Backbone as JSON, one array per atom type, in Angstrom:
{
  "sequence": "XXXXXXXXXXXXXXXXXXXXXXXXXXXXXXXXXXXXXXXXXXXXXXXXXXXXXXXXXXXXXXXXXXXXXXXXXXXXXXXXXXXXXXXXXXXXXXXXXXXXXXXXXXX",
  "N": [[0.83, -1.19, 0.0], [1.99, 1.22, 0.75], [3.78, 1.66, -1.37], [1.96, 2.01, -3.47], [0.74, 4.42, -2.78], [2.9, 6.2, -3.06], [3.24, 6.14, -5.78], [1.14, 7.53, -6.85], [1.55, 10.23, -6.63], [2.01, 11.65, -4.1], [2.23, 14.46, -1.96], [5.31, 16.05, -1.03], [6.99, 15.92, 2.17], [6.75, 18.46, 4.78], [9.35, 19.08, 5.63], [11.0, 18.37, 3.46], [9.99, 20.13, 1.52], [10.68, 22.54, 2.73], [13.48, 22.42, 2.65], [13.94, 22.44, -0.16], [12.82, 24.93, -0.83], [14.52, 26.6, 0.6], [16.96, 26.14, -0.77], [16.25, 27.25, -3.25], [15.57, 29.98, -2.66], [17.97, 30.95, -1.84], [19.51, 30.88, -4.05], [21.47, 32.51, -6.56], [20.31, 35.74, -7.6], [17.57, 35.29, -7.42], [14.55, 36.69, -6.6], [12.2, 36.0, -5.26], [10.49, 33.1, -4.1], [7.8, 31.51, -5.46], [6.07, 29.12, -5.58], [6.65, 25.67, -4.68], [5.81, 23.03, -5.72], [5.96, 19.64, -5.01], [6.16, 16.26, -5.65], [5.76, 12.75, -5.05], [7.39, 10.33, -7.02], [7.37, 7.33, -7.58], [9.83, 6.19, -5.48], [11.19, 8.51, -5.37], [11.3, 12.13, -5.93], [9.41, 14.44, -7.93], [10.02, 17.7, -8.75], [8.81, 20.97, -8.89], [9.65, 24.3, -9.44], [8.67, 27.52, -8.92], [9.76, 30.62, -9.6], [10.62, 34.06, -8.93], [12.21, 36.52, -10.79], [14.2, 39.52, -11.27], [12.57, 41.83, -13.44], [14.07, 42.91, -15.48], [16.04, 41.17, -16.25], [17.89, 39.65, -18.77], [16.69, 37.22, -21.2], [18.42, 35.02, -21.8], [20.15, 35.03, -19.58], [18.27, 34.68, -17.53], [17.34, 32.12, -18.14], [19.67, 30.65, -17.66], [19.95, 31.03, -14.9], [17.66, 29.66, -13.94], [18.18, 27.09, -14.97], [20.61, 26.37, -13.69], [19.71, 26.24, -11.08], [17.93, 24.12, -11.36], [19.72, 22.01, -11.96], [21.16, 21.96, -9.56], [19.16, 21.16, -7.74], [18.46, 18.68, -8.82], [20.67, 17.2, -8.16], [20.26, 16.37, -5.61], [19.81, 13.5, -3.57], [17.23, 12.4, -3.32], [15.68, 13.29, -5.41], [14.16, 12.88, -8.49], [13.57, 14.38, -10.81], [13.67, 17.8, -11.75], [11.93, 20.82, -12.43], [11.68, 24.14, -13.69], [10.04, 27.28, -13.4], [10.0, 30.46, -14.57], [9.34, 33.81, -13.66], [8.4, 37.32, -13.67], [6.99, 38.43, -11.71], [4.94, 37.56, -8.86], [2.32, 37.9, -8.22], [0.08, 37.19, -9.62], [-2.84, 35.22, -10.54], [-2.92, 31.63, -10.07], [-1.45, 29.66, -12.72], [-2.41, 27.2, -13.48], [-5.26, 25.26, -12.99], [-6.6, 22.72, -11.27], [-9.18, 22.23, -10.49], [-10.82, 23.22, -12.53], [-10.72, 21.23, -14.38], [-12.07, 19.11, -13.41], [-14.92, 16.96, -13.51], [-18.29, 18.24, -13.66], [-17.82, 20.78, -12.55], [-17.82, 24.23, -12.07], [-16.28, 26.92, -13.86]],
  "CA": [[0.0, 0.0, 0.0], [2.9, 2.37, 0.8], [4.27, 1.87, -2.73], [0.86, 2.52, -4.28], [0.56, 5.84, -2.44], [4.01, 6.98, -3.62], [3.11, 6.17, -7.23], [0.05, 8.42, -7.28], [1.93, 11.62, -6.5], [1.8, 12.21, -2.78], [3.03, 15.66, -1.74], [6.49, 15.88, -0.18], [6.83, 16.34, 3.57], [7.12, 19.86, 5.01], [10.81, 19.18, 5.74], [11.55, 18.35, 2.09], [9.59, 21.4, 0.89], [11.47, 23.6, 3.35], [14.84, 22.29, 2.11], [13.9, 22.89, -1.55], [12.57, 26.37, -0.81], [15.77, 27.22, 1.06], [17.9, 26.11, -1.89], [15.79, 28.18, -4.29], [15.61, 31.38, -2.24], [19.37, 31.33, -1.68], [20.16, 30.8, -5.36], [21.74, 33.89, -7.01], [19.4, 36.6, -8.35], [16.15, 34.98, -7.22], [13.91, 37.66, -5.71], [11.17, 35.37, -4.44], [10.01, 31.77, -4.5], [6.34, 31.52, -5.44], [5.63, 27.8, -5.11], [7.56, 24.55, -4.9], [5.06, 21.78, -5.66], [6.87, 18.5, -5.06], [5.36, 15.06, -5.52], [6.47, 11.5, -5.19], [7.44, 9.63, -8.31], [7.97, 6.12, -7.04], [10.46, 6.5, -4.2], [11.85, 9.8, -5.52], [10.4, 13.28, -6.09], [9.35, 15.39, -9.05], [10.02, 19.02, -8.13], [8.58, 22.15, -9.73], [10.01, 25.51, -8.7], [8.2, 28.76, -9.54], [10.59, 31.66, -9.0], [10.54, 35.41, -9.46], [13.48, 37.19, -11.09], [13.99, 40.91, -11.67], [12.0, 41.83, -14.78], [15.01, 43.38, -16.49], [17.05, 40.14, -16.52], [17.76, 39.13, -20.14], [16.2, 35.85, -21.31], [19.52, 34.05, -21.72], [20.6, 35.0, -18.19], [17.18, 34.1, -16.75], [17.35, 30.68, -18.38], [20.84, 30.1, -16.97], [19.62, 31.01, -13.47], [16.74, 28.54, -13.72], [18.83, 25.81, -15.28], [21.58, 26.03, -12.65], [18.92, 25.81, -9.93], [17.43, 22.78, -11.7], [20.83, 21.07, -11.81], [21.45, 21.87, -8.12], [18.11, 20.37, -7.1], [18.52, 17.3, -9.32], [21.78, 16.51, -7.5], [19.81, 15.82, -4.34], [19.62, 12.06, -3.75], [15.82, 11.98, -3.33], [14.99, 13.97, -6.5], [14.24, 12.25, -9.81], [13.57, 15.39, -11.87], [13.24, 19.13, -11.34], [11.5, 21.74, -13.48], [11.6, 25.5, -13.18], [9.18, 28.25, -14.09], [10.49, 31.8, -14.26], [8.38, 34.9, -13.85], [8.9, 38.6, -13.19], [6.15, 38.77, -10.56], [4.24, 36.4, -8.31], [1.04, 38.37, -7.71], [-1.0, 36.77, -10.52], [-3.52, 34.0, -10.11], [-2.2, 30.43, -10.55], [-1.57, 29.36, -14.14], [-3.08, 25.91, -13.7], [-6.31, 24.97, -12.02], [-7.09, 21.34, -11.36], [-10.63, 22.24, -10.31], [-11.51, 23.46, -13.79], [-10.67, 20.01, -15.19], [-12.89, 18.08, -12.79], [-16.28, 16.94, -14.04], [-19.35, 18.93, -12.9], [-17.25, 21.92, -11.82], [-17.98, 25.5, -12.76], [-15.0, 27.66, -13.9]],
  "C": [[0.88, 1.26, 0.0], [3.44, 2.7, -0.59], [3.18, 2.45, -3.63], [0.66, 4.01, -4.03], [1.66, 6.68, -3.08], [3.92, 7.07, -5.14], [2.05, 7.15, -7.71], [0.35, 9.89, -7.05], [1.58, 12.25, -5.18], [2.72, 13.42, -2.6], [4.2, 15.35, -0.81], [6.2, 16.39, 1.23], [7.21, 17.82, 3.72], [8.64, 20.05, 5.1], [11.47, 19.21, 4.37], [11.22, 19.66, 1.38], [10.41, 22.57, 1.44], [12.9, 23.59, 2.8], [14.91, 22.82, 0.67], [13.7, 24.4, -1.65], [13.83, 27.12, -0.39], [16.81, 27.26, -0.07], [17.54, 27.14, -2.95], [15.97, 29.63, -3.87], [17.05, 31.86, -2.07], [20.18, 31.2, -2.97], [20.35, 32.22, -5.88], [20.62, 34.48, -7.88], [17.92, 36.26, -8.21], [15.58, 35.94, -6.19], [12.95, 36.98, -4.74], [10.85, 34.0, -5.0], [8.5, 31.81, -4.37], [5.83, 30.2, -4.88], [6.69, 26.76, -5.42], [6.75, 23.25, -4.79], [5.99, 20.6, -5.91], [6.08, 17.25, -4.75], [6.21, 13.82, -5.69], [6.35, 10.96, -6.6], [8.15, 8.32, -8.0], [8.56, 6.46, -5.68], [11.16, 7.86, -4.22], [10.82, 10.91, -5.73], [10.53, 13.94, -7.46], [9.17, 16.76, -8.39], [9.73, 20.08, -9.19], [8.91, 23.37, -8.88], [9.54, 26.72, -9.51], [8.92, 29.9, -8.84], [10.38, 33.0, -9.7], [11.95, 35.97, -9.61], [13.19, 38.67, -11.36], [13.52, 40.95, -13.13], [12.95, 42.3, -15.87], [16.13, 42.37, -16.79], [16.84, 39.63, -17.95], [17.39, 37.64, -20.15], [17.32, 34.82, -21.14], [20.02, 33.91, -20.28], [19.55, 34.35, -17.29], [17.17, 32.58, -16.91], [18.52, 30.02, -17.65], [20.59, 30.02, -15.46], [18.72, 29.82, -13.16], [17.4, 27.2, -13.93], [19.85, 25.41, -14.21], [20.86, 25.63, -11.36], [18.39, 24.4, -10.15], [18.53, 21.73, -11.48], [21.17, 20.87, -10.34], [20.43, 20.97, -7.43], [18.17, 18.91, -7.55], [19.71, 16.52, -8.77], [21.4, 15.94, -6.15], [19.46, 14.34, -4.52], [18.16, 11.61, -3.83], [15.0, 12.66, -4.43], [15.24, 13.25, -7.81], [14.41, 13.31, -10.9], [13.09, 16.71, -11.29], [12.91, 19.97, -12.57], [11.45, 23.13, -12.89], [10.67, 26.33, -14.05], [9.64, 29.62, -13.63], [9.41, 32.83, -14.54], [9.01, 36.18, -13.33], [8.05, 39.14, -12.05], [5.39, 37.53, -10.11], [2.84, 36.76, -7.8], [-0.16, 37.96, -8.57], [-1.69, 35.52, -9.97], [-2.77, 32.79, -10.68], [-2.49, 30.14, -12.01], [-2.41, 28.12, -14.41], [-4.1, 25.69, -12.6], [-6.83, 23.57, -12.25], [-8.61, 21.32, -11.28], [-11.37, 22.42, -11.62], [-11.54, 22.22, -14.68], [-11.51, 18.88, -14.59], [-14.3, 18.13, -13.35], [-17.26, 17.66, -13.09], [-18.81, 20.07, -12.05], [-17.39, 23.16, -12.67], [-16.63, 26.23, -12.78], [-14.99, 28.84, -12.97]]
}
């Protein structure tokens, strides 16, 4: 049963989320960490990091910041894969809504 739960994408523990957030917020040039959704993928984690950068950072530099953070996180022994999302602000509504995809749910 424990294996079945880990295969369906259980959220990471608060301790794991805190560690990932710490790594992200202390990465160079990151102004703010918006979200760090992290889910089990078998015995390891899939990590998504939504970060805010200064809006005047050139695209090439922004990509390098995100990619180096991705590489840093993927070196952790309990991480299978990390993804990053870069933005210039974090005050917008979430980009993805699971509720809108559920049957019999109003947008």
